[in-house]
Every structure is written in C-alpha cells, then in structure tokens.
C-alpha cells in the first residue's frame, strides 16, 4: 500500500489512458515511488467532458475507485489569491490548472503533472517529479 498521497493533474490520467504499455505511464511511475493518488473535481470534469462514449467505461472504472477532492470555498480563496499574484506578473494560467493547483494547496498535497510550464508558476505548490 502506498504511504504518500499526490493529487494528479488531468495530464497524468490522459497519459495513462493513451499508453499502450501502462507500465510506462507517469501514473504507474508514481505508484512505483510509493504514491497513491487522488484528483480534483476539476480533473473529473475535464476527463468526462473530454471523453467519447467509447471511452466512458474506461474512465468510469478508474474514477469510481478514485478519491475526488471538492472544489470548495477554501480552494476558491486560494485560487483567487494565486490568480491575483499571477495577474500582477502577467503570468496567468488556464483556470482549470489554477483550480487543480489550488485544490492541492488547500489539501496540503503535492501535485503530479506533465504540464510543468503552468504549475511551476504557482507559489506554495509542491510538484512531484
């Protein structure tokens, strides 16, 4: 059993879906490092809204076993503060990425992503390699 929890970004799940050899996916590599994972409600939205009918059963099977963290008032407060800092630097990121990062911070979790370009801009966010 994994002893560490990481919040995975949508890119990690999509990487797992697309890899024909699942053992080469970023998600399996996290397991190999001793991590278990959870996702943000935003990731759940992105997965379901971007999937086709033929992909639905795959995602349903994965996500029914996955802890989904809420997009709540504490996440919103962190997102507003982070967005204001990014705006002052002219370094804003996609709202979904902002919300996912804010969910990780609100829950005191590191995040795993294949999109370091955006997530590296968020102060106080720990990113798992």
PDB file of C-alpha atoms in Angstrom, residues 7-62:
ATOM      1  CA  UNK A   7      -3.028  14.956  -6.387  1.00  0.00           C
ATOM      2  CA  UNK A   8      -2.687  14.078 -10.062  1.00  0.00           C
ATOM      3  CA  UNK A   9      -3.424  16.526 -12.812  1.00  0.00           C
ATOM      4  CA  UNK A  10      -5.562  15.546 -15.779  1.00  0.00           C
ATOM      5  CA  UNK A  11      -2.434  15.164 -17.916  1.00  0.00           C
ATOM      6  CA  UNK A  12      -1.283  12.209 -15.782  1.00  0.00           C
ATOM      7  CA  UNK A  13      -4.562  10.351 -16.307  1.00  0.00           C
ATOM      8  CA  UNK A  14      -4.621  11.070 -20.031  1.00  0.00           C
ATOM      9  CA  UNK A  15      -1.042   9.803 -20.290  1.00  0.00           C
ATOM     10  CA  UNK A  16      -2.143   6.559 -18.590  1.00  0.00           C
ATOM     11  CA  UNK A  17      -5.105   6.210 -20.958  1.00  0.00           C
ATOM     12  CA  UNK A  18      -3.003   6.771 -24.080  1.00  0.00           C
ATOM     13  CA  UNK A  19      -0.078   4.487 -23.230  1.00  0.00           C
ATOM     14  CA  UNK A  20      -0.436   1.051 -24.750  1.00  0.00           C
ATOM     15  CA  UNK A  21       2.179  -0.146 -22.241  1.00  0.00           C
ATOM     16  CA  UNK A  22       0.636   1.175 -19.000  1.00  0.00           C
ATOM     17  CA  UNK A  23       3.801   0.400 -17.016  1.00  0.00           C
ATOM     18  CA  UNK A  24       5.500   3.255 -18.918  1.00  0.00           C
ATOM     19  CA  UNK A  25       2.912   5.800 -17.809  1.00  0.00           C
ATOM     20  CA  UNK A  26       3.574   8.599 -15.336  1.00  0.00           C
ATOM     21  CA  UNK A  27       0.794   7.237 -13.111  1.00  0.00           C
ATOM     22  CA  UNK A  28       2.435   3.818 -12.728  1.00  0.00           C
ATOM     23  CA  UNK A  29       5.779   5.534 -12.061  1.00  0.00           C
ATOM     24  CA  UNK A  30       4.101   7.392  -9.175  1.00  0.00           C
ATOM     25  CA  UNK A  31       2.897   4.065  -7.769  1.00  0.00           C
ATOM     26  CA  UNK A  32       6.443   2.726  -8.098  1.00  0.00           C
ATOM     27  CA  UNK A  33       7.644   5.694  -5.986  1.00  0.00           C
ATOM     28  CA  UNK A  34       5.187   4.743  -3.223  1.00  0.00           C
ATOM     29  CA  UNK A  35       2.417   7.206  -4.039  1.00  0.00           C
ATOM     30  CA  UNK A  36      -1.307   6.710  -4.057  1.00  0.00           C
ATOM     31  CA  UNK A  37      -3.348   9.382  -5.788  1.00  0.00           C
ATOM     32  CA  UNK A  38      -6.451  11.493  -5.671  1.00  0.00           C
ATOM     33  CA  UNK A  39      -7.849  14.047  -8.113  1.00  0.00           C
ATOM     34  CA  UNK A  40      -9.601  17.381  -8.058  1.00  0.00           C
ATOM     35  CA  UNK A  41     -13.259  17.683  -9.020  1.00  0.00           C
ATOM     36  CA  UNK A  42     -11.919  19.814 -11.880  1.00  0.00           C
ATOM     37  CA  UNK A  43      -9.949  16.841 -13.228  1.00  0.00           C
ATOM     38  CA  UNK A  44     -13.047  14.668 -13.037  1.00  0.00           C
ATOM     39  CA  UNK A  45     -14.913  17.310 -15.061  1.00  0.00           C
ATOM     40  CA  UNK A  46     -12.101  17.536 -17.631  1.00  0.00           C
ATOM     41  CA  UNK A  47     -11.924  13.762 -18.044  1.00  0.00           C
ATOM     42  CA  UNK A  48     -15.648  13.237 -18.523  1.00  0.00           C
ATOM     43  CA  UNK A  49     -16.171  16.315 -20.700  1.00  0.00           C
ATOM     44  CA  UNK A  50     -13.281  15.333 -22.968  1.00  0.00           C
ATOM     45  CA  UNK A  51     -14.094  11.651 -23.318  1.00  0.00           C
ATOM     46  CA  UNK A  52     -16.052   9.977 -26.058  1.00  0.00           C
ATOM     47  CA  UNK A  53     -18.836   7.473 -25.450  1.00  0.00           C
ATOM     48  CA  UNK A  54     -16.450   4.622 -26.251  1.00  0.00           C
ATOM     49  CA  UNK A  55     -14.028   5.858 -23.561  1.00  0.00           C
ATOM     50  CA  UNK A  56     -16.670   6.316 -20.885  1.00  0.00           C
ATOM     51  CA  UNK A  57     -16.450   2.783 -19.414  1.00  0.00           C
ATOM     52  CA  UNK A  58     -12.659   3.043 -19.066  1.00  0.00           C
ATOM     53  CA  UNK A  59     -12.917   6.319 -17.169  1.00  0.00           C
ATOM     54  CA  UNK A  60     -15.887   5.180 -15.116  1.00  0.00           C
ATOM     55  CA  UNK A  61     -13.897   2.160 -13.903  1.00  0.00           C
ATOM     56  CA  UNK A  62     -10.881   4.280 -12.950  1.00  0.00           C
TER      57      UNK A  62
END
